[in-house]
CSV table of C-alpha atoms and ligand atoms in Angstrom, one decimal:
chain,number,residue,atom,x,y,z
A,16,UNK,CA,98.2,148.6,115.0
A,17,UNK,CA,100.2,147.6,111.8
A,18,UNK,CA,98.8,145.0,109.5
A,19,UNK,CA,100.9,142.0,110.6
A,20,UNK,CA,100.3,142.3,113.9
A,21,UNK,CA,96.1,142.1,113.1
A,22,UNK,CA,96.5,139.0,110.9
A,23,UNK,CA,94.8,136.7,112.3
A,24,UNK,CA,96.5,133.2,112.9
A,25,UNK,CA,94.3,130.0,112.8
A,26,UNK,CA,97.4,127.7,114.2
A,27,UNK,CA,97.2,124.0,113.2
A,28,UNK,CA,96.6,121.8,116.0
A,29,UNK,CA,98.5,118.7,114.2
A,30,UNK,CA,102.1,120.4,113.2
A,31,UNK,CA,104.4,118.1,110.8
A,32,UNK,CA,107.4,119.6,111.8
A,33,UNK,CA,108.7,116.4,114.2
A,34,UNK,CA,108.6,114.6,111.2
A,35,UNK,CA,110.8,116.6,108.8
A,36,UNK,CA,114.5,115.7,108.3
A,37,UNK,CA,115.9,118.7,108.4
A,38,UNK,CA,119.4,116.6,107.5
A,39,UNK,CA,117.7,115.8,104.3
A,40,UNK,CA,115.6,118.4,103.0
A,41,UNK,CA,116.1,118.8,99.1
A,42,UNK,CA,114.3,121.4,97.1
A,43,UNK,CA,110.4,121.8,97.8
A,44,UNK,CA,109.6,118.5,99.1
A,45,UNK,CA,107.8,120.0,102.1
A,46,UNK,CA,105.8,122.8,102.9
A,47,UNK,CA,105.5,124.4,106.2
A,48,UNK,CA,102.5,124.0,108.9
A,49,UNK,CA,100.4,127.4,107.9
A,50,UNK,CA,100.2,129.4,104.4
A,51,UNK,CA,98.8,133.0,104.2
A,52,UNK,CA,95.3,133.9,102.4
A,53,UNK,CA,93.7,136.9,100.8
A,54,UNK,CA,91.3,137.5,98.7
A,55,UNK,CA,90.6,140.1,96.0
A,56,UNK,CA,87.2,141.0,94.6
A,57,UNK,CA,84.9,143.9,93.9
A,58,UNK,CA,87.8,145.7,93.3
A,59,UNK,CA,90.4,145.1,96.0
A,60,UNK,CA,92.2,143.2,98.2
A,61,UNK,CA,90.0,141.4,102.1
A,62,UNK,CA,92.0,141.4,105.1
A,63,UNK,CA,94.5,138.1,104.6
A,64,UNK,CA,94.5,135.4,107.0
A,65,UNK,CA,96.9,132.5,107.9
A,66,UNK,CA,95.8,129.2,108.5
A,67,UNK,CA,96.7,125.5,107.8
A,68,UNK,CA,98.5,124.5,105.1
A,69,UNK,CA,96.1,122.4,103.3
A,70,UNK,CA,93.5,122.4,99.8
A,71,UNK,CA,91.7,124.9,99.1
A,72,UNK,CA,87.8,124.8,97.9
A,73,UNK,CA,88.1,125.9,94.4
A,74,UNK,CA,86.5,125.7,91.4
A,75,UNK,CA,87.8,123.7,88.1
A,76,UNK,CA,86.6,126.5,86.1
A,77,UNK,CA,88.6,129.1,87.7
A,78,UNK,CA,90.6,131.3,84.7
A,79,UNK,CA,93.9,130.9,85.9
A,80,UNK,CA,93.7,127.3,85.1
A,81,UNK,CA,92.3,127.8,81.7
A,82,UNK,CA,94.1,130.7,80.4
A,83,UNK,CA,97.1,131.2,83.5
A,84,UNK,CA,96.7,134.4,85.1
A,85,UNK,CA,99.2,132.9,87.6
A,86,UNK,CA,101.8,134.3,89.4
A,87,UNK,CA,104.6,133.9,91.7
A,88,UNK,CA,107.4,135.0,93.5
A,89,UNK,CA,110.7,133.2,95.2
A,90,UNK,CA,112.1,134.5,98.5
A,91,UNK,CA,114.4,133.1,101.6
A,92,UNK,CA,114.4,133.7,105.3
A,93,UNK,CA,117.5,133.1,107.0
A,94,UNK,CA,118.7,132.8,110.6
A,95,UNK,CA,121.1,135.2,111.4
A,96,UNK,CA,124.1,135.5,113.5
A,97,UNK,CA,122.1,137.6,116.3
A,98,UNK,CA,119.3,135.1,116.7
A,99,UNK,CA,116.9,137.7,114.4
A,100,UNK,CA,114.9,136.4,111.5
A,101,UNK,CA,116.0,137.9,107.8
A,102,UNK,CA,113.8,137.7,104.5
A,103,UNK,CA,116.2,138.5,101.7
A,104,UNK,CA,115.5,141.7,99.6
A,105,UNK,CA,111.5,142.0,100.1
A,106,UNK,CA,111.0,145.1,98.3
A,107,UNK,CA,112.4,144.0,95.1
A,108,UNK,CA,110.7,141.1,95.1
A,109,UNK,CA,107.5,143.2,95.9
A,110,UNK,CA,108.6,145.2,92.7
A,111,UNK,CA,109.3,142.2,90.6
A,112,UNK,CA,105.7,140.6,91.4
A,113,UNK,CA,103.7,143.7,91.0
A,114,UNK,CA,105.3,143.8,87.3
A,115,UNK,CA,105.0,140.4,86.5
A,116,UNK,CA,100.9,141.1,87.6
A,117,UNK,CA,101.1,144.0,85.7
A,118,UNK,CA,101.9,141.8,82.6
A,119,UNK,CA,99.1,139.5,83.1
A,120,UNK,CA,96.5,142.0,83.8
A,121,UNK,CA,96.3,141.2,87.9
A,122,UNK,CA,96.1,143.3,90.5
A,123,UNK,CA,98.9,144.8,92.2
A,124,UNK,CA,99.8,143.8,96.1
A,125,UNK,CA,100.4,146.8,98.2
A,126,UNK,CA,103.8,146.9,99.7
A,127,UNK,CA,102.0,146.7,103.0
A,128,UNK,CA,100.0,144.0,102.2
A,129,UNK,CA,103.1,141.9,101.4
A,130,UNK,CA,105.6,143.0,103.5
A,131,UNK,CA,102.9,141.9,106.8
A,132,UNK,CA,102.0,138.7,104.9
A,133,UNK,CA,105.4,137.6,104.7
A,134,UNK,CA,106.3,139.1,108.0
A,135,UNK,CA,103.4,137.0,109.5
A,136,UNK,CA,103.8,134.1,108.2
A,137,UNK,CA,107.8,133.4,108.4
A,138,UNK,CA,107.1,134.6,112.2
A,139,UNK,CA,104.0,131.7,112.4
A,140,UNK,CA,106.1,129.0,111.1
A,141,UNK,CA,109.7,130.5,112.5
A,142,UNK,CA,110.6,126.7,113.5
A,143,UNK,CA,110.6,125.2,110.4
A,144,UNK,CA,113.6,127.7,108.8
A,145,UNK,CA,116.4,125.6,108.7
A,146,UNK,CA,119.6,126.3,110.9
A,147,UNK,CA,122.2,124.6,108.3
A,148,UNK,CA,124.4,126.5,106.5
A,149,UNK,CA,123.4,126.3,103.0
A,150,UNK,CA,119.5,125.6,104.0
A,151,UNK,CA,116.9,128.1,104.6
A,152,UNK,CA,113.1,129.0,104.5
A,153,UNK,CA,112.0,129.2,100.8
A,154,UNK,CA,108.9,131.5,100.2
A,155,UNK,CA,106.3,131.2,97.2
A,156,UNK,CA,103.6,134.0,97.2
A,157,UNK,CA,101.5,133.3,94.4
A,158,UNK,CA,98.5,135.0,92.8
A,159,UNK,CA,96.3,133.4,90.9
A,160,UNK,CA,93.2,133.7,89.1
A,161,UNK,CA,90.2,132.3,91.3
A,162,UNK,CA,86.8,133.6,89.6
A,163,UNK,CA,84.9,130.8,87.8
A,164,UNK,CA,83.9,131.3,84.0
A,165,UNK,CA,84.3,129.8,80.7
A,166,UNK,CA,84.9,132.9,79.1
A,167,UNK,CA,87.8,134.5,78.2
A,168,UNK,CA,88.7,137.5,80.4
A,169,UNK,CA,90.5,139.2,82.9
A,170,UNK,CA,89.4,137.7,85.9
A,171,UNK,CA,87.5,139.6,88.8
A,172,UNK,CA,88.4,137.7,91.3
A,173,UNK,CA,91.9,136.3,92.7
A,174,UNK,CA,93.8,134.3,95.3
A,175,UNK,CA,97.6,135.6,97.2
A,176,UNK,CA,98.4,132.6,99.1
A,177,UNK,CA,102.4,132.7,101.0
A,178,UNK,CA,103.8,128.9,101.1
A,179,UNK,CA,106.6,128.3,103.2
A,180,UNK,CA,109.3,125.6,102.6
A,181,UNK,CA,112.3,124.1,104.3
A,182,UNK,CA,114.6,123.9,101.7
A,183,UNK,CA,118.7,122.6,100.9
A,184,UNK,CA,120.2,123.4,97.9
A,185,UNK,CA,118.5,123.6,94.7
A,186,UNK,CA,120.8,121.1,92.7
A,187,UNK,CA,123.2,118.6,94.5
A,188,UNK,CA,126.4,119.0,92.3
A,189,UNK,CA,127.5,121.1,89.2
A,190,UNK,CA,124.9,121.0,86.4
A,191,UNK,CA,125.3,120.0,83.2
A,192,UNK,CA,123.3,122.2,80.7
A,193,UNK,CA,122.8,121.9,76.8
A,194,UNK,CA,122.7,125.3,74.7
A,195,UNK,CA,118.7,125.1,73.1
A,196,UNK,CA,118.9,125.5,69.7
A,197,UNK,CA,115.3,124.6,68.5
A,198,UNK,CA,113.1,125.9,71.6
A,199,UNK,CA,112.0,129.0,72.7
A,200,UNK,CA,111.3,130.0,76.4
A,201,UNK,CA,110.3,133.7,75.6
A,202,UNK,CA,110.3,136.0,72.8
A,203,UNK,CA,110.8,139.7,72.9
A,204,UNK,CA,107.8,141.4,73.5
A,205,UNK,CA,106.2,138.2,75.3
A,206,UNK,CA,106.6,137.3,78.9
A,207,UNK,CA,109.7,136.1,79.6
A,208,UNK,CA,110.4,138.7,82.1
A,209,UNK,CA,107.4,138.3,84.1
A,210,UNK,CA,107.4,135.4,86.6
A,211,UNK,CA,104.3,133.6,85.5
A,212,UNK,CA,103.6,130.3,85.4
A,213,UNK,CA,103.2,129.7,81.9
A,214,UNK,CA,106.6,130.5,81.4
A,215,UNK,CA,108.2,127.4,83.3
A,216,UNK,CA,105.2,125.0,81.9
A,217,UNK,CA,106.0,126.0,78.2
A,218,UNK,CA,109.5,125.3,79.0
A,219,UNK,CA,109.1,121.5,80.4
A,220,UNK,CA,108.7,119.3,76.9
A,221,UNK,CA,112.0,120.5,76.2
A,222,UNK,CA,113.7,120.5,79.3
A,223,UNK,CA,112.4,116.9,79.7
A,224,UNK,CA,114.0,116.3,76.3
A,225,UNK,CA,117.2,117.8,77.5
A,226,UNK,CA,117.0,115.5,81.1
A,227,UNK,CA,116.5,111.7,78.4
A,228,UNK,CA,120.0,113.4,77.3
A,229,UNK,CA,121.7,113.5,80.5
A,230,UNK,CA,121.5,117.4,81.0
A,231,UNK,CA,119.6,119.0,84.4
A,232,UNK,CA,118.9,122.0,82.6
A,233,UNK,CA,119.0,123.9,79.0
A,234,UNK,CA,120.2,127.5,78.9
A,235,UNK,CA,117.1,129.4,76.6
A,236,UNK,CA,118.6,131.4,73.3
A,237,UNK,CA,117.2,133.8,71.3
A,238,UNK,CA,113.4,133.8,69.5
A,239,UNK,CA,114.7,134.7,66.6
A,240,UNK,CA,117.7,133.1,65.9
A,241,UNK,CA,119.3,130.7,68.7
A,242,UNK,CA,122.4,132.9,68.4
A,243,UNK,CA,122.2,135.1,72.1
A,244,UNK,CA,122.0,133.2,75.4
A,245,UNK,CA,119.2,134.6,77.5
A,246,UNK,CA,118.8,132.2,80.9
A,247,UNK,CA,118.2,128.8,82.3
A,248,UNK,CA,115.0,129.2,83.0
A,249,UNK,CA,115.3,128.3,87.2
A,250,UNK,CA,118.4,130.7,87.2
A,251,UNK,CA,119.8,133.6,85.7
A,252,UNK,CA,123.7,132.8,84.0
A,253,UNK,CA,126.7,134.3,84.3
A,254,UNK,CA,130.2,133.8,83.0
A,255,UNK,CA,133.8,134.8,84.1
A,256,UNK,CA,135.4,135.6,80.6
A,257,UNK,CA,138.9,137.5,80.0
A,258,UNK,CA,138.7,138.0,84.0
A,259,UNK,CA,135.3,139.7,83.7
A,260,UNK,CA,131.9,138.7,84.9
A,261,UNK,CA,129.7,139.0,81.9
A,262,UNK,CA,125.7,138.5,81.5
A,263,UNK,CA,123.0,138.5,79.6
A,264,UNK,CA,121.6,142.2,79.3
A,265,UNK,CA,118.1,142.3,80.7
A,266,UNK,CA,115.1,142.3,77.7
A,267,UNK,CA,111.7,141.4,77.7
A,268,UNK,CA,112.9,137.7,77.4
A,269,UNK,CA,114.8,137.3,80.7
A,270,UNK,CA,114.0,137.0,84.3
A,271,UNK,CA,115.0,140.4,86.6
A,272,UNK,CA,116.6,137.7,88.9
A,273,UNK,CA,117.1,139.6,92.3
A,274,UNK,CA,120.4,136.9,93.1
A,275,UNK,CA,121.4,138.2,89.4
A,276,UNK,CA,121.5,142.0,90.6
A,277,UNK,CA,122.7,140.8,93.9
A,278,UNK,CA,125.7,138.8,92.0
A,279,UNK,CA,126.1,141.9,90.0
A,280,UNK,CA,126.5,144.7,92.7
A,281,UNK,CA,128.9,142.5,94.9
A,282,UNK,CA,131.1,141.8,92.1
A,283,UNK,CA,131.7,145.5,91.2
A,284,UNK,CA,132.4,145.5,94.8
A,285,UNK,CA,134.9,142.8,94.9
A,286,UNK,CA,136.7,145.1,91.8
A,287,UNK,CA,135.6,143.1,89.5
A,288,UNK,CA,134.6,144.0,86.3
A,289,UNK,CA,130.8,143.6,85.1
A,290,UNK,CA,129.8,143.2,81.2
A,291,UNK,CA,125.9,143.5,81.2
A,292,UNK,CA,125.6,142.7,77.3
A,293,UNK,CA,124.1,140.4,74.4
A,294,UNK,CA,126.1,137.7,74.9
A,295,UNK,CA,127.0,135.4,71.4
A,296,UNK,CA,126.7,131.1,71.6
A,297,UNK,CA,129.9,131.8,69.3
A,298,UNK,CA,131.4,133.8,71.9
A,299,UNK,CA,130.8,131.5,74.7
A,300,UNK,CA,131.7,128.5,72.6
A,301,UNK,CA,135.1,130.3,71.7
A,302,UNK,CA,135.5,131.2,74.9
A,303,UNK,CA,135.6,127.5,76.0
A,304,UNK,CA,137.4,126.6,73.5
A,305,UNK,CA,140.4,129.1,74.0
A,306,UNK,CA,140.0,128.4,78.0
A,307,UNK,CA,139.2,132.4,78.2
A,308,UNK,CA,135.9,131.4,80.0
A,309,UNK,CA,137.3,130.0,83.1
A,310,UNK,CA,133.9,130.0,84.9
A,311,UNK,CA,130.0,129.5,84.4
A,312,UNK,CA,127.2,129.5,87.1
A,313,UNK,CA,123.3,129.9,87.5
A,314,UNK,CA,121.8,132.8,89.7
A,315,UNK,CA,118.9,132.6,91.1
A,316,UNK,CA,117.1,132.8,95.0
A,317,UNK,CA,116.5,128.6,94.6
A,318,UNK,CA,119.4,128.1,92.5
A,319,UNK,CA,121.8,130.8,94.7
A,320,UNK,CA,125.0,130.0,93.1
A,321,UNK,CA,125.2,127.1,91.1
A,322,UNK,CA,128.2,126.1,89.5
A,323,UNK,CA,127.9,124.5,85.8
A,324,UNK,CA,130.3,121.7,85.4
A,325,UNK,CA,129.1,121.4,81.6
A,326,UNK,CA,127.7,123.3,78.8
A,327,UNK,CA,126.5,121.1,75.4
A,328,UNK,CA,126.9,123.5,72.7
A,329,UNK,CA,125.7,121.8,68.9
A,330,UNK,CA,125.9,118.4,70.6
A,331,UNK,CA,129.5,119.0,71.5
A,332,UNK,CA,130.4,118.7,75.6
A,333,UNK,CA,132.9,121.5,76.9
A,334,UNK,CA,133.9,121.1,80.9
A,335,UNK,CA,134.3,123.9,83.1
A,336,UNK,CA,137.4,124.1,85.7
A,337,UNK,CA,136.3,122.8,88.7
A,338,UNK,CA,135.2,125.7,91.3
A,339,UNK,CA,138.2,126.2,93.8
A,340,UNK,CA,138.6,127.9,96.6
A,341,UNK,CA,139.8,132.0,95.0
A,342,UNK,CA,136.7,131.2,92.1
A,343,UNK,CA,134.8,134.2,91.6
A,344,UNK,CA,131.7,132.4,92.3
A,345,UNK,CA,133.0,130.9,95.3
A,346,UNK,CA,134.0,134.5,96.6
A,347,UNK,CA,130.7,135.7,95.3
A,348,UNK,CA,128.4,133.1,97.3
A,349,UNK,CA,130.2,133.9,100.5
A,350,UNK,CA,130.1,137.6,100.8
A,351,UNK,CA,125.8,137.0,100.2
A,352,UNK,CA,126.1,134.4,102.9
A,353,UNK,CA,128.2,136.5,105.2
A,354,UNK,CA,125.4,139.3,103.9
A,355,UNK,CA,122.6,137.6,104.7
A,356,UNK,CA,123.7,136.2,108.1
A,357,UNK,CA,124.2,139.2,109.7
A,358,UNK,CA,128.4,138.7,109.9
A,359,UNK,CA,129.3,141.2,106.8
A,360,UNK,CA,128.1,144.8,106.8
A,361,UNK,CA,124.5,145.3,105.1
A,362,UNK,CA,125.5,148.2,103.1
A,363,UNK,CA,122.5,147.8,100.7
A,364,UNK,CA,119.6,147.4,102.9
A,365,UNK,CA,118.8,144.0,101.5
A,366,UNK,CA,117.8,142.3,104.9
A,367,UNK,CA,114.2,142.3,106.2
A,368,UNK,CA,114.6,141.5,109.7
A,369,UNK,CA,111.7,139.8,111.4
A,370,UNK,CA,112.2,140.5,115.0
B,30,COI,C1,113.4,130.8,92.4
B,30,COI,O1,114.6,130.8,92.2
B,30,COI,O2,112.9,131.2,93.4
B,30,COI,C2,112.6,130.3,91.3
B,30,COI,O3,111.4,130.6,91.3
B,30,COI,C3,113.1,129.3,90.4
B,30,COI,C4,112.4,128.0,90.4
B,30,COI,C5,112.5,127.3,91.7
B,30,COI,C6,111.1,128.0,89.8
């Protein structure tokens, strides 16, 4: 018998679902009727469970909350075409959270542990994944430090807990983002690239700062001297510049976005041209200024393809084209939908399909 099909499933007896508007869903505002559990001590992982979405016992000395051995993960489940379930590119997200635990000292999740907890879970609570174009079944794993104690140490103990949301798109219309020039998100050699949740609560006093100034977002620069852009933060970025897409190199600082390496691999297969490099502030500023960059986005499994409307560089406002119909990122965003729906040739292996 494989793992997911011996996870037990405590069902819920009072399901929310009639009362979701799927017409209206937003980003995160609800989560789904169960949520999967496991717990780790003396050494490894217990046999997970699902059960209701609801609080957990826990105690207010538990480590992650005083020193954030916390962890997480984004992932989507799609309908498809064919009526099958598809969770978008599992095993590199498995990859990417077992390094981001690796960074914080937590125990790695075995492929088969993950691949049956998401399996079971997006099969419990298969109603709630949206049918709209556009909409889908956003998935949080998350680890976290459970043991209780004051002191500091690597914890003993942990949680791996799969939420389930019904989610639309991540922003409403084109952002506006501001070029930081006096906070840091991540510094080489810190943990920028792991997805840990002290990197997006560091990064809210300035991105609140940013929102009093009219901007959704800012786009992270640098440690050292504000002069490279290295992400947003919720999304990888990406320019078109000179007819090339061109990205922030990966480092220690920036996100491994899986939509970033998606992006990446179906441009070079739409014959387009991909710069994976330090990119300058100069250079994107001259760029905007000589109408070379013709295009800007955010990439990311919330954010998909997100097209930026505005980018503040030293308090100066430069507009973007709006996105038409031959954009690169228009062109881009279709072939993954066409992809991930089941109507365009897998070619990668990227789909998980839950039968
Ligand atoms: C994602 O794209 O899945 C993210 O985790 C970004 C944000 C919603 C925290």
């Amino acid at each position: 018998m494989t793992l997911t099909a011996s996870i037990p499933v405590k069902r819920t007896t009072q399901s929310r679902l009639s009362t979701i508007d799927f017409s209206n869903l937003g980003f995160g505002n609800y989560i789904s009727d169960h949520m999967l559990v496991a717990k780790y001590d003396k050494g490894q992982w217990q046999e997970p469970q699902i059960i209701p979405y609801g609080d957990l016992m826990l105690s207010p000395a538990m480590l992650s909350l005083h020193y954030g051995q916390a962890v997480f993960e984004g992932m989507k489940a799609f309908h498809m075409k064919d009526g099958n379930i598809n969770i978008f590119r599992v095993e590199r997200h498995h990859k990417r959270l077992n390094r981001s635990l690796a960074r914080m000292c937590m125990p790695a999740i075995s492929e088969e542990l993950f691949v049956a907890g998401l399996e079971a879970i997006v099969k419990t609570d298969a109603d709630w994944i949206p049918r709209d174009d556009g909409s889908s079944l956003y998935i949080r794993p998350v680890v976290f430090a459970s043991e209780a104690k004051l002191g500091v140490k690597v914890a003993d103990q942990y949680l791996f807990v799969i939420l389930t949301s019904p989610v639309g798109p991540y922003f409403s219309k084109p952002v506006r983002l501001k070029v930081e020039l006096e906070y840091v998100r991540a510094a080489e050699g810190g943990t920028g690239y792991a997805k840990c949740a002290g990197n997006y609560g560091g990064a809210f006093y300035p991105t609140q700062q940013a929102r009093e100034q009219g901007f959704d977002q800012v786009i992270w620069t640098d440690a050292k001297e504000h002069n490279y852009i290295d992400e947003s933060g919720a999304m990888n970025i990406m320019f078109v510049l000179d007819n090339k897409l061109v990205t922030p190199a990966l480092s220690s600082s920036i996100l491994d976005g899986v939509t970033r390496n998606t992006i990446i691999t179906l441009a070079k297969d739409l014959g387009v041209v991909v710069e994976e490099r330090k990119v300058s502030v100069e250079e994107i500023e001259k760029g905007l200024q000589n109408k070379k960059l013709t295009e800007a986005f955010g990439a990311g499994t919330a954010a998909v393809v997100s097209p930026i409307a505005t980018i503040n560089i030293h308090g100066t406002d430069y507009h973007l084209p709006p996105v038409k119909e031959d954009s690169f990122q228009l062109r881009v965003k279709n072939a993954l939908g066409e992809i991930r729906k089941g109507t365009a040739p897998d070619k990668y292996n990227w789909n998980h399909i839950v039968k």
